[in-house]
Amino acid sequence: MPSGDEGQLLPIPDPAESARLLGSANQAAAGEGFRSGFVALIGRPNVGKSTLLNQLVGQKVAITSPVAQTTRNRLRAILTTAGAQLVLLDTPGIHKPHHLLGERLVKTAKGAIGDVDVVLLLVDGSEPAGRGDGFIVELLRHCRAPVHVALNKHDLVDPAQAEALAASYREMLEGRGDFAGPTPAGQDPRPPLAWPLHPVSALTGAGTEALVGALAADLPEGPQLYPADAVSDQPEQLLMAELIREQVLSHTREEVPHSVAVSIDRVVDDGPRTAVLATVLVERASQKGILIGKGGRMLKTIGQGARLQMEKVFSGPVYLELFVKVVPGWRRSAARLAELGYRGE
Ligand code: GDP
Ligand code: MG
């Protein structure tokens, strides 16, 4: 990392302040020693990858939820500091695939590891290291890029426990303990890994400046790839669909979430207002019933929640009309998945 305020975040929502900071970021970009590149975020479902992305770029670019497997698309969030630009790839959590959609999630996540400059392995640092983490460490062991480990959810850690928790992750990386299963017969013992550990809280932002500084220091020297005020390269319609899906996830229980997809049917710029027509696809008639609710109340709540989020993200009034459609087995149909933008890459 060159000199300067490494890890300083640009407060995108405040135009005056960001204009001032953008000036300094652009000057740094023109000068010597600016760094830029791609950072892949890898981790089990629910460790806080999407929360961290939103925290880092200072606004909502990824949806989060207490339900695992929320993130389906590889999302790029862009973070520009005075000395570096990090293009962050949010990947679906790595887990055992159960059906076609699950397999694509894992493939996308693995694909992201191959072509990045730095890998950030995110773990739930409020719990000791476990076999799920060991599985990912073995996946990452032979990747070319340097790996950093963020011990997330540090806000939940009792200070008296912090050292013991961190020690369990060091133990995992050093190959002590039984995290990755026995070494196959005839193979040398796994060499210890010296990946740096960073305690952070994606929720409060604690520790994230130091983390960004460490990631930036491992990027190659290079120019700014995106404008300094860009926060995401995700198409607007995809983000709209994700905001609707987030409301479905937060207002319904397990019966619905994994079998829901959203398609944006039409977006009309209607003067100052944006009109959006969207369809929520479910697999069974019973799920349609749950989503619509008594007298349409559930759909109304979901629609209102999504509309408020869209108005925040796109800063303007939004008119949202939501439909629910039953498409049996959409998760298994490859053509349907491609149409909805879940590509295997
Ligand atoms: P992902 O599946 O890895 O993308 O995880 P999410 O970002 O969707 O987060 C999963 C859950 O963990 C959500 O309920 C978040 O609010 C919560 N979470 C994420 N980061 C933190 C953190 O630093 N502290 C606490 N207390 N909760 C967190
Ligand atoms: Mg996520």
Coordinates of C-alpha atoms and ligand atoms in Angstrom, one line a residue, residues 50 63 71 90, ligand 2:
S50 CA -23.5 -9.4 1.7
I63 CA -29.5 -8.1 -0.2
T71 CA -27.2 -14.4 -2.7
D90 CA -20.0 -11.3 -3.7
Ligands
MG2 MG -25.2 -13.1 0.7

